[in-house]
Tab-separated table of C-alpha atoms in Angstrom:
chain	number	residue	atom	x	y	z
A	1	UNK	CA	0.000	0.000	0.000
A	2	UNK	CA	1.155	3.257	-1.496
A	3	UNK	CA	0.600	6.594	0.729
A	4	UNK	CA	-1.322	7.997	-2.198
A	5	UNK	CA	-4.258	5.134	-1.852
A	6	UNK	CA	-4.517	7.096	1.781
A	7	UNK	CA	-5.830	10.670	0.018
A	8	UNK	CA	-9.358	9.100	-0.715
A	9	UNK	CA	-9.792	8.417	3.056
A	10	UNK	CA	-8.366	11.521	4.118
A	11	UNK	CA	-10.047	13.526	2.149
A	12	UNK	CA	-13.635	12.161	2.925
A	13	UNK	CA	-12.566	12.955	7.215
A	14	UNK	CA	-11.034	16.922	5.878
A	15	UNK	CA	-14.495	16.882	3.877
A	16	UNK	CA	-16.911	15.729	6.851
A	17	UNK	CA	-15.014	17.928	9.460
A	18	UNK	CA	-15.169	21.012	6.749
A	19	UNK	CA	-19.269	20.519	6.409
A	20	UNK	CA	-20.045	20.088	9.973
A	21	UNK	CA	-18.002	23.254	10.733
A	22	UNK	CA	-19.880	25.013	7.851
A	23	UNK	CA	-22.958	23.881	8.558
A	24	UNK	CA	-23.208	25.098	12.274
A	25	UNK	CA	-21.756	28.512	11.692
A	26	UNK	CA	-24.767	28.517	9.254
A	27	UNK	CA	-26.902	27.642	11.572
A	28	UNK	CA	-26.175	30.122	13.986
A	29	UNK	CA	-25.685	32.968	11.661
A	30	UNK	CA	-29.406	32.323	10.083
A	31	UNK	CA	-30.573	32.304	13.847
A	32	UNK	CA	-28.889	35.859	14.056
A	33	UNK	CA	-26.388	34.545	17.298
A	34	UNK	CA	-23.156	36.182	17.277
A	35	UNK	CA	-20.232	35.018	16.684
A	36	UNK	CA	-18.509	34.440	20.192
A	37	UNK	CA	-14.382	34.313	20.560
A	38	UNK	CA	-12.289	33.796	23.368
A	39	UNK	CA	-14.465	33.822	26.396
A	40	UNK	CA	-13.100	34.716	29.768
A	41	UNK	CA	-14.482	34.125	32.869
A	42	UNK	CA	-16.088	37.853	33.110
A	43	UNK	CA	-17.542	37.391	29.502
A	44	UNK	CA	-19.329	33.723	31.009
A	45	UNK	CA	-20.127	34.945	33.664
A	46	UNK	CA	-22.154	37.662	32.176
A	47	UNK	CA	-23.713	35.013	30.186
A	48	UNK	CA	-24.840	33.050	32.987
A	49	UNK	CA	-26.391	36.400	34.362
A	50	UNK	CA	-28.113	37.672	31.897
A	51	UNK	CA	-29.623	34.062	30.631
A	52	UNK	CA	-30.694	34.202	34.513
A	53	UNK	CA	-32.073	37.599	33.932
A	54	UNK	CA	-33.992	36.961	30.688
A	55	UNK	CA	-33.824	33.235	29.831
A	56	UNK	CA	-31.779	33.883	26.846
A	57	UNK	CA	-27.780	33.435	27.190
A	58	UNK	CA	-27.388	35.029	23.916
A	59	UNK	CA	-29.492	37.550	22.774
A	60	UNK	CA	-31.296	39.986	24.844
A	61	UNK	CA	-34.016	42.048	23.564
A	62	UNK	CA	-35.812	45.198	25.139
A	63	UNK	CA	-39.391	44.367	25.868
């Protein structure tokens, strides 16, 4: 066995991880959530708060 007969294989996991990461950020962005990056423990806590506060972790609206 030849490392090319290997590309198939690895190229159907790349493929797979490529659509499930496409395919949530998707999902979220037609669902209007923001993006979120690097979280620190002010930024979750806040999160935890305010889902406490309105039931929503993510997006707060003005009633």
């Amino acid at each position: 066995m030849t490392w090319q007969e290997s590309i198939p294989g690895l190229l159907i996991v790349v493929g797979m991880f490529t659509a499930t990461h496409v395919g949530l950020k998707a999902a979220n962005w037609l669902e209007g959530k923001p993006t979120r990056f690097h979280m620190d423990k002010f930024d979750k806590e806040m999160a935890e708060r305010d889902e406490r506060i309105t039931g929503r972790q993510w997006r707060q609206q003005a009633q």
